[in-house]
CSV table of C-alpha atoms and ligand atoms in Angstrom, one decimal:
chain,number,residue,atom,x,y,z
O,1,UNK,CA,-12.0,-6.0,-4.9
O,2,UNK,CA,-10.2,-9.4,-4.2
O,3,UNK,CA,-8.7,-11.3,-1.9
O,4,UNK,CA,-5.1,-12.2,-2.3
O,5,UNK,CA,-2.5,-14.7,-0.4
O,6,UNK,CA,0.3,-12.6,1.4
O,7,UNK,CA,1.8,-15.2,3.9
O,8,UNK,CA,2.4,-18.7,4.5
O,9,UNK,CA,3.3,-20.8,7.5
O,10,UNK,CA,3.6,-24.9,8.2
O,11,UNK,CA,4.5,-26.7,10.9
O,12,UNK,CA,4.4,-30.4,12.0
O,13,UNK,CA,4.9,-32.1,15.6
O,14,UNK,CA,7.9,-33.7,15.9
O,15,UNK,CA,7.1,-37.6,16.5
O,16,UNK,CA,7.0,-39.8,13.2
O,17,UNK,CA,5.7,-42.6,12.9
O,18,UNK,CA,7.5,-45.4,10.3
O,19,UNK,CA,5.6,-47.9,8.5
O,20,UNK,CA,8.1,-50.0,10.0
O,21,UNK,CA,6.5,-49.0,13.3
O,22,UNK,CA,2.8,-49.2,12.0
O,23,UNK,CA,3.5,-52.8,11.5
O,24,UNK,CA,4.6,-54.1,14.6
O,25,UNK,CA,1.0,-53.6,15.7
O,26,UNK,CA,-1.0,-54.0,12.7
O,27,UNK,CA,-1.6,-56.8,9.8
O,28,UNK,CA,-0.1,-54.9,7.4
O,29,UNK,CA,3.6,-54.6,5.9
O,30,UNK,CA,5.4,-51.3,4.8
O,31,UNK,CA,5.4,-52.5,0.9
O,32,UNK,CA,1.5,-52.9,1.3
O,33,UNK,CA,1.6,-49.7,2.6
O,34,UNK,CA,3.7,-47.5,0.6
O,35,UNK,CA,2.8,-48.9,-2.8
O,36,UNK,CA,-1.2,-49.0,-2.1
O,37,UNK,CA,-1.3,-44.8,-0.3
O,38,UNK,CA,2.5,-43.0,-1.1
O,39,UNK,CA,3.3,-42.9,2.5
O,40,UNK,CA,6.4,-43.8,4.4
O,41,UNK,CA,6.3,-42.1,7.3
O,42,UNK,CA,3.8,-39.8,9.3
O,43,UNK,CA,3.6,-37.4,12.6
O,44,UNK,CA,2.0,-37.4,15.8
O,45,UNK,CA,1.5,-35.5,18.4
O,46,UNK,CA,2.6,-36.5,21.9
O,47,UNK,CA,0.5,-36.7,24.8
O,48,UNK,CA,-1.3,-33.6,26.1
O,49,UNK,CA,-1.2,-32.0,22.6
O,50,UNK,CA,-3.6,-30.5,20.8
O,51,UNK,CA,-4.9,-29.5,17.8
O,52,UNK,CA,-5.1,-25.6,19.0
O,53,UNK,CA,-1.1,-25.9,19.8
O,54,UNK,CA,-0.3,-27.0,15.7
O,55,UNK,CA,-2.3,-24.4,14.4
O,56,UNK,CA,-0.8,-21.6,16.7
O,57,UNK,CA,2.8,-22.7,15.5
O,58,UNK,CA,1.7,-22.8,12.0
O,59,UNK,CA,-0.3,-19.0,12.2
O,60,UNK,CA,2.3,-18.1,13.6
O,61,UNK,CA,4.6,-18.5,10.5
O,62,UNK,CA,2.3,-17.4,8.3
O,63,UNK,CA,1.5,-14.0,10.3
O,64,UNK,CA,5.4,-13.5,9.9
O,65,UNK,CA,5.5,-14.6,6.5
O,66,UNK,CA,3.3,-12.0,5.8
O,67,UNK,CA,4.9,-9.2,8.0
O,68,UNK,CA,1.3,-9.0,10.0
O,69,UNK,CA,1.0,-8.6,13.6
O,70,UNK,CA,-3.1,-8.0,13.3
O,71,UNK,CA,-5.4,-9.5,10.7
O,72,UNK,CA,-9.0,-8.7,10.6
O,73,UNK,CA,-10.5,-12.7,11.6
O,74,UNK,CA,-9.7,-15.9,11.9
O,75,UNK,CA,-10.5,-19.1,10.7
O,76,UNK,CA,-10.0,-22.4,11.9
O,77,UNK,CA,-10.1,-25.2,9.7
O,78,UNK,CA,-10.2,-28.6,11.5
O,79,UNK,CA,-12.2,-31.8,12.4
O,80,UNK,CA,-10.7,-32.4,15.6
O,81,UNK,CA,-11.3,-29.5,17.5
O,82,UNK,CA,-9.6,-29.2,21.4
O,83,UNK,CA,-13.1,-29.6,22.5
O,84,UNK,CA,-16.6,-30.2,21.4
O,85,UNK,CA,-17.3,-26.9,22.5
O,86,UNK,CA,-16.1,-24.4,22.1
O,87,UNK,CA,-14.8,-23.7,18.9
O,88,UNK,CA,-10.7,-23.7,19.0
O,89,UNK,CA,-10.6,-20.6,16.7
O,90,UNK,CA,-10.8,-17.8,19.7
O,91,UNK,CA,-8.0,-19.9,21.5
O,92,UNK,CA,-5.6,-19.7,18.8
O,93,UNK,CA,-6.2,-16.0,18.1
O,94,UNK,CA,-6.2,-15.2,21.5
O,95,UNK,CA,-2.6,-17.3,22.2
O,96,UNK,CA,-1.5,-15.5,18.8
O,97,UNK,CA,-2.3,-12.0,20.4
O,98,UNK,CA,-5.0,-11.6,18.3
O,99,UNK,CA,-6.8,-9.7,21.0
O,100,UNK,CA,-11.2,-9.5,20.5
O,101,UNK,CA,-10.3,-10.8,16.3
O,102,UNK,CA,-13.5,-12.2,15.4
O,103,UNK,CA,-12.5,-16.0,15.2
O,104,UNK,CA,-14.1,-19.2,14.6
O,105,UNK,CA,-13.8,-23.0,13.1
O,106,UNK,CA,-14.8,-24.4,9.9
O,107,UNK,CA,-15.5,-28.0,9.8
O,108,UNK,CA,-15.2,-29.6,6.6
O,109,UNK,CA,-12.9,-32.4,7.1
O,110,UNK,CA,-10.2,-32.6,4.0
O,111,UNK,CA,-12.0,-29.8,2.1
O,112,UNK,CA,-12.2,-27.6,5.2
O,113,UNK,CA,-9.0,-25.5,3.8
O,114,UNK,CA,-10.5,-25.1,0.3
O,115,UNK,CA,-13.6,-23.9,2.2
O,116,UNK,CA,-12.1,-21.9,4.7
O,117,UNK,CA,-10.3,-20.3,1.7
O,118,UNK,CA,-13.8,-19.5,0.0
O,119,UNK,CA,-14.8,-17.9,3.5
O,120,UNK,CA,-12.0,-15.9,3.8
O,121,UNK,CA,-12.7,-13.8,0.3
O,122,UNK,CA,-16.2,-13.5,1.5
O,123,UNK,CA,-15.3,-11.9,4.1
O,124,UNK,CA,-12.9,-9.6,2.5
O,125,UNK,CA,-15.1,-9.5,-0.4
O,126,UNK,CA,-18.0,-8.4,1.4
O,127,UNK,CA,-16.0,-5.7,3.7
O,128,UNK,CA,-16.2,-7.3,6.9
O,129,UNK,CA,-12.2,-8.2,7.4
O,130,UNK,CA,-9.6,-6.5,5.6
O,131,UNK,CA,-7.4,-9.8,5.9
O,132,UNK,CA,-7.9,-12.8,7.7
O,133,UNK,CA,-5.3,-15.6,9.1
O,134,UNK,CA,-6.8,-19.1,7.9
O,135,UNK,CA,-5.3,-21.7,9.2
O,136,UNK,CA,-5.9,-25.3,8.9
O,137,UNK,CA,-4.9,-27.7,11.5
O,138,UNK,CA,-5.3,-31.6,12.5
O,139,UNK,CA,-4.5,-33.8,15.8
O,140,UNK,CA,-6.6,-36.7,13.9
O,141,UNK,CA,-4.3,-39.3,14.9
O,142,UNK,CA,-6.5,-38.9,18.2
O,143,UNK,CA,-9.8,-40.4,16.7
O,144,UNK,CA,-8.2,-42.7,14.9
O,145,UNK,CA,-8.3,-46.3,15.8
O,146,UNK,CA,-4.7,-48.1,16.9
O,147,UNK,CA,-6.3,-51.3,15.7
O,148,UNK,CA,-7.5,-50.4,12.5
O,149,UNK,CA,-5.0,-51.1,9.6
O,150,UNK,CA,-7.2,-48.7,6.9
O,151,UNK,CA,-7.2,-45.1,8.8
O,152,UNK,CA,-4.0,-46.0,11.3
O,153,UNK,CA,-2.2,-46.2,8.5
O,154,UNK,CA,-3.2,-43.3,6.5
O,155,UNK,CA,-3.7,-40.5,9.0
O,156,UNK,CA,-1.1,-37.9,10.3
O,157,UNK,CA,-1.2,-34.5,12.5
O,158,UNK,CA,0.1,-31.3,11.2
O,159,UNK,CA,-1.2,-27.4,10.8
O,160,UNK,CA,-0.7,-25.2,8.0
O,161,UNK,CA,-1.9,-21.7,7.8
O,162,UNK,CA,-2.0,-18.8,4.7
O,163,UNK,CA,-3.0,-15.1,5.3
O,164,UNK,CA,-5.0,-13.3,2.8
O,165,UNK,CA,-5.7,-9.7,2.8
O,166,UNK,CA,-7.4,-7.3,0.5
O,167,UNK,CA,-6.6,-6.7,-3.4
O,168,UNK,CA,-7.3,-6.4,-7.0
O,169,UNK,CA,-8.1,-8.9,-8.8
O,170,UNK,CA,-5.5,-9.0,-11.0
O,171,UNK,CA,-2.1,-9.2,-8.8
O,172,UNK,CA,-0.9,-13.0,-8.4
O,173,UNK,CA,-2.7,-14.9,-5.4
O,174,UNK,CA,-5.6,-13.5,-5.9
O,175,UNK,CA,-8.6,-15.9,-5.9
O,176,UNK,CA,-11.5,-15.3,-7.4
O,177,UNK,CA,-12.9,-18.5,-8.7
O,178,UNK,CA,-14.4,-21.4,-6.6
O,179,UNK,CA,-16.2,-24.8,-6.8
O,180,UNK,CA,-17.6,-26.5,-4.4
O,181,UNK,CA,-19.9,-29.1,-3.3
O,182,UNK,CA,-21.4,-31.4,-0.6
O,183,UNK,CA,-23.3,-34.8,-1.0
O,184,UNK,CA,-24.7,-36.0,2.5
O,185,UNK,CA,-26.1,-38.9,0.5
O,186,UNK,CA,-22.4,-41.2,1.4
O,187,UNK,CA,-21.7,-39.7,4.8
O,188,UNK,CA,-21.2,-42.5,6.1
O,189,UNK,CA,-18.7,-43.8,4.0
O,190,UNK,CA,-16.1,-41.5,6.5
O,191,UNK,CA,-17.5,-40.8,9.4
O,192,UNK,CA,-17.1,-40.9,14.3
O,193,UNK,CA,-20.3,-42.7,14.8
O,194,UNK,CA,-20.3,-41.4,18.4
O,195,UNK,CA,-19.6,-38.5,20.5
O,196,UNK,CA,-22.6,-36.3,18.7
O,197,UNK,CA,-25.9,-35.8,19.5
O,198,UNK,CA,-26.8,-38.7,17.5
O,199,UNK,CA,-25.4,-41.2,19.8
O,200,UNK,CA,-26.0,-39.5,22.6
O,201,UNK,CA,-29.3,-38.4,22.8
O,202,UNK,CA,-30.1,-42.8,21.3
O,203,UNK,CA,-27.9,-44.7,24.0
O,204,UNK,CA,-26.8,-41.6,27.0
O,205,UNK,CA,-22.9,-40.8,26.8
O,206,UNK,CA,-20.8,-43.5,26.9
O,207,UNK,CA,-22.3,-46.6,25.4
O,208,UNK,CA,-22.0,-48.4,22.3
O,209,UNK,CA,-19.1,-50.2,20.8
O,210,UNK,CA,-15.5,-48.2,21.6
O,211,UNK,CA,-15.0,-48.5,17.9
O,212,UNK,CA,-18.0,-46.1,17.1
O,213,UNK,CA,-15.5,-43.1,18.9
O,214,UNK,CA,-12.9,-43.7,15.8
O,215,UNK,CA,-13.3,-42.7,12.5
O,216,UNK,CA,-14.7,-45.8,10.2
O,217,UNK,CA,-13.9,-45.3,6.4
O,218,UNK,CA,-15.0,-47.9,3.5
O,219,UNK,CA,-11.7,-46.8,1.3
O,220,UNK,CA,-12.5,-48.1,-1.9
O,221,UNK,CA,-15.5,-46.5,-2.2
O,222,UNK,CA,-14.1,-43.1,-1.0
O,223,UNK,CA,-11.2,-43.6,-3.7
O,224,UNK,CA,-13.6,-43.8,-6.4
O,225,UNK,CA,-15.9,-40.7,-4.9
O,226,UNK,CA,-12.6,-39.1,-4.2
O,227,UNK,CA,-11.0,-39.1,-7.9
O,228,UNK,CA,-14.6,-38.8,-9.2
O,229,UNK,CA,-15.3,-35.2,-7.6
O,230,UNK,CA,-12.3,-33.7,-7.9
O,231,UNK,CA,-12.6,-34.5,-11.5
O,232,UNK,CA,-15.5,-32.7,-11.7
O,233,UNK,CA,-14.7,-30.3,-9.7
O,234,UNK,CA,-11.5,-28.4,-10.7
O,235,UNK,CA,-13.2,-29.0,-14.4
O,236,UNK,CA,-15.9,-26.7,-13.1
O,237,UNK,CA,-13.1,-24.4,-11.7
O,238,UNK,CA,-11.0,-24.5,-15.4
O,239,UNK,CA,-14.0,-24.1,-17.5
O,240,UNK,CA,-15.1,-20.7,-14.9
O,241,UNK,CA,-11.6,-19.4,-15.2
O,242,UNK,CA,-11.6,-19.6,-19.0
O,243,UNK,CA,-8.3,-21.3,-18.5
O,244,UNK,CA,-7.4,-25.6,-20.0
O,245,UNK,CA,-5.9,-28.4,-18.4
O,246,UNK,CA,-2.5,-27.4,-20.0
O,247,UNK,CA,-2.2,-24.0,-18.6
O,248,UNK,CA,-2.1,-25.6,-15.4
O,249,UNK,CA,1.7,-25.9,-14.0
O,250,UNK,CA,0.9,-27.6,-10.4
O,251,UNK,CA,-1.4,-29.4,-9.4
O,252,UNK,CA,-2.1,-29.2,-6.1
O,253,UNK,CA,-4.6,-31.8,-4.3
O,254,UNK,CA,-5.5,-33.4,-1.3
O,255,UNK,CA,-2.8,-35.7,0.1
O,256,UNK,CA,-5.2,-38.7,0.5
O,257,UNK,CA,-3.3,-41.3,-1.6
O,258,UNK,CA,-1.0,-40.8,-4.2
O,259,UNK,CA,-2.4,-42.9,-6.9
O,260,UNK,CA,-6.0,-40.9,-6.2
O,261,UNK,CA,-3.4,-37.6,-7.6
O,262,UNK,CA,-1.9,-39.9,-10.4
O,263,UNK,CA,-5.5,-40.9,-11.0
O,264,UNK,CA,-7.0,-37.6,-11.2
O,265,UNK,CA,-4.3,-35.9,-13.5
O,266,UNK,CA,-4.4,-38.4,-15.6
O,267,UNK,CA,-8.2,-37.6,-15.8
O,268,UNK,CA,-7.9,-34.1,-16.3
O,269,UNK,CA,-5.1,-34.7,-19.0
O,270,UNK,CA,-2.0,-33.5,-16.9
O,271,UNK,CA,1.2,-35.1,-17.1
O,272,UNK,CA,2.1,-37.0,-14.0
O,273,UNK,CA,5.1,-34.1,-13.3
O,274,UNK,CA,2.9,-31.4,-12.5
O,275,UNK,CA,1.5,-33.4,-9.0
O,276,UNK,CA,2.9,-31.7,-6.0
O,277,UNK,CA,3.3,-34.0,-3.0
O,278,UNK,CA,4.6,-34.4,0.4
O,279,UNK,CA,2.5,-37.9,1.4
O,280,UNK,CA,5.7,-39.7,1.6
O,281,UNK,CA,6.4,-37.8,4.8
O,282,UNK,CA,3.1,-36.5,6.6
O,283,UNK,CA,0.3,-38.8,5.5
O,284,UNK,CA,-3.7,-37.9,5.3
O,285,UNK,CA,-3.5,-34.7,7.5
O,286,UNK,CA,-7.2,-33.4,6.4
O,287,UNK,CA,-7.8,-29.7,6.6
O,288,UNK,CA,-3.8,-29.3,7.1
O,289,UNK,CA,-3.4,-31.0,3.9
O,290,UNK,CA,-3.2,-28.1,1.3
O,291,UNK,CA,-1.7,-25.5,3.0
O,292,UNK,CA,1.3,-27.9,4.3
O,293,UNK,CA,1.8,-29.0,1.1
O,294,UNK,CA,1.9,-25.3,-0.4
O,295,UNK,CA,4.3,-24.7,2.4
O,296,UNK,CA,6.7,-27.6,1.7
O,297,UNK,CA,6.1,-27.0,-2.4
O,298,UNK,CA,7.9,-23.7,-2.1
O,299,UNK,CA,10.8,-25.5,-1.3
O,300,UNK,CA,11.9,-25.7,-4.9
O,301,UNK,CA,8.3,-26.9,-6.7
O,302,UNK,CA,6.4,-24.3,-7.0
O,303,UNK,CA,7.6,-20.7,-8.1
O,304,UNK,CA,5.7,-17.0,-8.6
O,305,UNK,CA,4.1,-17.0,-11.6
O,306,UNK,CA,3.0,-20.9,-11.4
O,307,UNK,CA,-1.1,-21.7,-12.2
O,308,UNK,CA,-2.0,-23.6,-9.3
O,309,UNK,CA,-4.9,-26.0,-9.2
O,310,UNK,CA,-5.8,-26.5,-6.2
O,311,UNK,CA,-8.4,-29.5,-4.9
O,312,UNK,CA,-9.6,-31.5,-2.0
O,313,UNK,CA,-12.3,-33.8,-1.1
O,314,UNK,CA,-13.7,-35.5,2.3
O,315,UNK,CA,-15.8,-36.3,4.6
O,316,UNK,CA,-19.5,-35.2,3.9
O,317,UNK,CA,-18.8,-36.1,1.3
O,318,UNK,CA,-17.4,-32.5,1.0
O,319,UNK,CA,-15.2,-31.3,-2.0
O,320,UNK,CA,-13.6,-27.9,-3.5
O,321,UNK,CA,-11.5,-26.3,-5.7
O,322,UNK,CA,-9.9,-22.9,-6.9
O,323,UNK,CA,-6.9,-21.7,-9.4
O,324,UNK,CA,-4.4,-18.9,-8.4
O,325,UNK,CA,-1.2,-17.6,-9.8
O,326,UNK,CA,1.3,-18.5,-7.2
O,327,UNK,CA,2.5,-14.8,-5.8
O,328,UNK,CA,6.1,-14.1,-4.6
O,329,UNK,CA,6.0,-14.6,-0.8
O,330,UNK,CA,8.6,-15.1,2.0
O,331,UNK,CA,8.2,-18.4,3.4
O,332,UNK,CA,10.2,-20.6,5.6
O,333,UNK,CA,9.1,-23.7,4.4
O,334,UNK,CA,9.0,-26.7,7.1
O,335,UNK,CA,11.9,-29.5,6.9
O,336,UNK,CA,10.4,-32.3,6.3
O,337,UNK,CA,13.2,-34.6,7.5
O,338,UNK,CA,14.0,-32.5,10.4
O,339,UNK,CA,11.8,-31.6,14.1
O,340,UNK,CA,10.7,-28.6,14.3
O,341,UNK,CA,11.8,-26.1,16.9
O,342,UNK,CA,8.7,-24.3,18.5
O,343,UNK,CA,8.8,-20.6,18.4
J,1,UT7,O1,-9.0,-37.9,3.1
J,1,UT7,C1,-10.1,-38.0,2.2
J,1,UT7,C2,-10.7,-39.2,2.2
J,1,UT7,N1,-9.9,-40.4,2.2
J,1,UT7,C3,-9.5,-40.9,1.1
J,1,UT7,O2,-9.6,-40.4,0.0
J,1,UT7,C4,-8.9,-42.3,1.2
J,1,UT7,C5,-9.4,-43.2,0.1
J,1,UT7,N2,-9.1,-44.6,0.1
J,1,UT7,C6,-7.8,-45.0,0.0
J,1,UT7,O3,-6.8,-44.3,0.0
J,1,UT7,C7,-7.6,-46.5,-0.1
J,1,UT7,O4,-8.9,-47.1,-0.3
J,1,UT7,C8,-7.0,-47.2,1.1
J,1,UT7,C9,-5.5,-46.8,1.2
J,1,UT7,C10,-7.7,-46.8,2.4
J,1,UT7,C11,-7.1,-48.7,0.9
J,1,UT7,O5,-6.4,-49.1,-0.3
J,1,UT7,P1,-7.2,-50.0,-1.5
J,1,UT7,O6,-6.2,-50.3,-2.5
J,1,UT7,O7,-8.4,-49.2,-1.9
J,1,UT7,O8,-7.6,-51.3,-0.7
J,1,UT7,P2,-9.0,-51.9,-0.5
J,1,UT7,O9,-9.8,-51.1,0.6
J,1,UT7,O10,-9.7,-52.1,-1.8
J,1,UT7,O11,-8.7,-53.3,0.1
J,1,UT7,C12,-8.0,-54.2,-0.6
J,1,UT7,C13,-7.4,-55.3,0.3
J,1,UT7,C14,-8.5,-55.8,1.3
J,1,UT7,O12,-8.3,-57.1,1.5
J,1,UT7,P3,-9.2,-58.2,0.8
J,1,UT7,O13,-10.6,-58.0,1.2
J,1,UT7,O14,-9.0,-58.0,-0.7
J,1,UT7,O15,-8.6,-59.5,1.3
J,1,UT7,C15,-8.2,-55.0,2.6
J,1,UT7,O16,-8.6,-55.7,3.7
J,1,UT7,O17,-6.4,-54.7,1.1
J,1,UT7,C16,-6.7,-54.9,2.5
J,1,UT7,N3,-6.1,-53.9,3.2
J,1,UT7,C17,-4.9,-53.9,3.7
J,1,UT7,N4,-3.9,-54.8,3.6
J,1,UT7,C18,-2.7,-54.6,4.2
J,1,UT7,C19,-6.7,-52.7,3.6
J,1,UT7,N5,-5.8,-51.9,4.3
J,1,UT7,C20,-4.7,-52.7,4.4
J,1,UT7,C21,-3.4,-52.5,5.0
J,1,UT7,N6,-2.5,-53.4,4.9
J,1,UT7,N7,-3.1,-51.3,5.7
């Protein structure tokens, strides 16, 4: 038995955010900003919205992508919840119809999908579910500092969301092989000091520099930890699936920074043309990275029959990969250029 992706579904808020913008508040330029990450541009949600309202929009699509009006769980990947507690999973089930579907959130900042995805087949694998809705899904721009030029810059809000239900192991989207790994040693390289237990339970809710309740990230050594694990990691993933470096036709990663991508295939012996990427237009949006991108690549870059390696790496420091054979699925990929109606 194996799990295998059916459906597909992305969707972004509709406020972007220019570099152009970025820079009438920050000490920064759009040059510095394109040329150093891939990114022009970036969304945001307004005021009032959450992370639960992306990721019903993008399960949404996916549920109708794959011609389901029930799945058998769901997961929530995301690292800025609705609420400390409780998890945002049951919400967007429940606002989904999914009535008394067992649901819950995965928290593994960028790797979350990757993880989430490796849940998923455990569950089918082991029986539990019969399918299950996995969607990832990001409001980050809300813990990220205004007035900090090295995450404000980087970050963007979006949701993404696959279904995958039960299979053989041979059909196309099935996946069967994972790596993944976890290093607390560095988590402090990305990390909210405060709004934990940590900080509570030291200094009592509220104190300690405003700065601590924003992410803080020391980029160049999570570039180099970045390109460094992924390396490994989808190496691990090739060398488990039997398969090399050139049977790989996309390569699907993180959307971090483009030159970490240009980086890593060049690494893993991959000619620059086989990076799939949508940074230009939606920026670092974590656990919504993958699947958005997946969704956008269909859009003319990725077709049925396609080896896709797929790899992310976070906060942690957290990383993952898989490979599938790209199935033939209906999807209405996102416009990237374009708002998004809700639905
Ligand atoms: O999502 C998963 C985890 N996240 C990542 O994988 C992100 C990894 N890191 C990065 O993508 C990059 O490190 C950044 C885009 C965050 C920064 O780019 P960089 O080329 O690594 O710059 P740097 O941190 O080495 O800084 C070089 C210089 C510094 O100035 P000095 O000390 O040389 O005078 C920074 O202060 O660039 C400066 N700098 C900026 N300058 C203009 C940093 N951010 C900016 C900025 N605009 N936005």
């Amino acid at each position: 038995m194996s799990a295998v992706v059916c459906g597909l579904g992305g969707w972004l808020p509709p406020t972007i955010v220019t570099n152009e913008e970025l820079c009438d508040r920050l000490d920064t330029t759009p040059e510095w900003i394109r040329s150093r990450t891939g990114i022009i541009e970036r969304r945001v949600v307004s005021s009032g919205t959450a992370t639960s309202d992306l990721a019903v929009e993008a399960g949404r699509r996916a549920l109708r992508s794959a011609g389901f009006s029930t799945v058998g769980a769901v997961v929530l990947a995301t690292t800025s919840p609705d609420r400390l507690c409780p998890a945002s999973g049951p919400e967007v089930a429940t606002r989904l119809g999914l009535v008394e579907t067992p649901a819950f959130d995965v928290d593994s900042a960028c790797s979350g999908f990757v993880y989430g995805l490796a849940t998923g087949v455990g569950l089918i694998s082991a029986g539990v579910s019969d399918s299950v809705l996995l969607i990832g899904a990001e409001a980050f721009s809300t813990l990220v500092n205004p007035a900090d030029r090295t995450t404000a810059t980087v970050f963007g809000d979006g949701a993404g969301a696959l279904v995958l239900r039960r299979g053989r192991p041979d059909e196309p989207g099935s996946l069967d092989a994972f790596d993944l790994g976890a290093d607390g040693e560095h988590s402090d390289l990305l990390a909210i000091p405060a709004g934990g237990s940590r900080q509570r339970s030291a200094t009592g809710l509220g104190h300690g520099d405003e700065a601590d309740w924003y992410l803080h990230m020391a980029g160049r050594a999570v570039y180099q930890q970045a390109v460094a694990r992924m390396r490994d990691s989808t190496r691990r993933v090739l060398e488990r699936t039997g398969c090399s470096a050139s049977d790989v036709d996309v390569l699907a990663g993180h959307q971090a920074n483009i030159r970490i991508l240009e980086a890593l295939a060049e690494r893993l012996g991959l000619p620059g043309d086989r990076i799939v990427s949508n940074i230009d237009r939606v920026g670092n949006t974590l656990a919504a990275s993958i699947p958005l991108l997946l969704d956008t690549a269909t859009n003319g870059n990725l077709i049925p029959g396609d080896r896709v390696l797929i790899t992310a790496f976070g906060a942690g420091l957290s990383w993952g990969s898989t490979l599938l054979t790209w199935p033939d699925l209906f999807v209405q990929p996102v416009d990237l250029s374009a708002e998004e109606e809700t639905t």
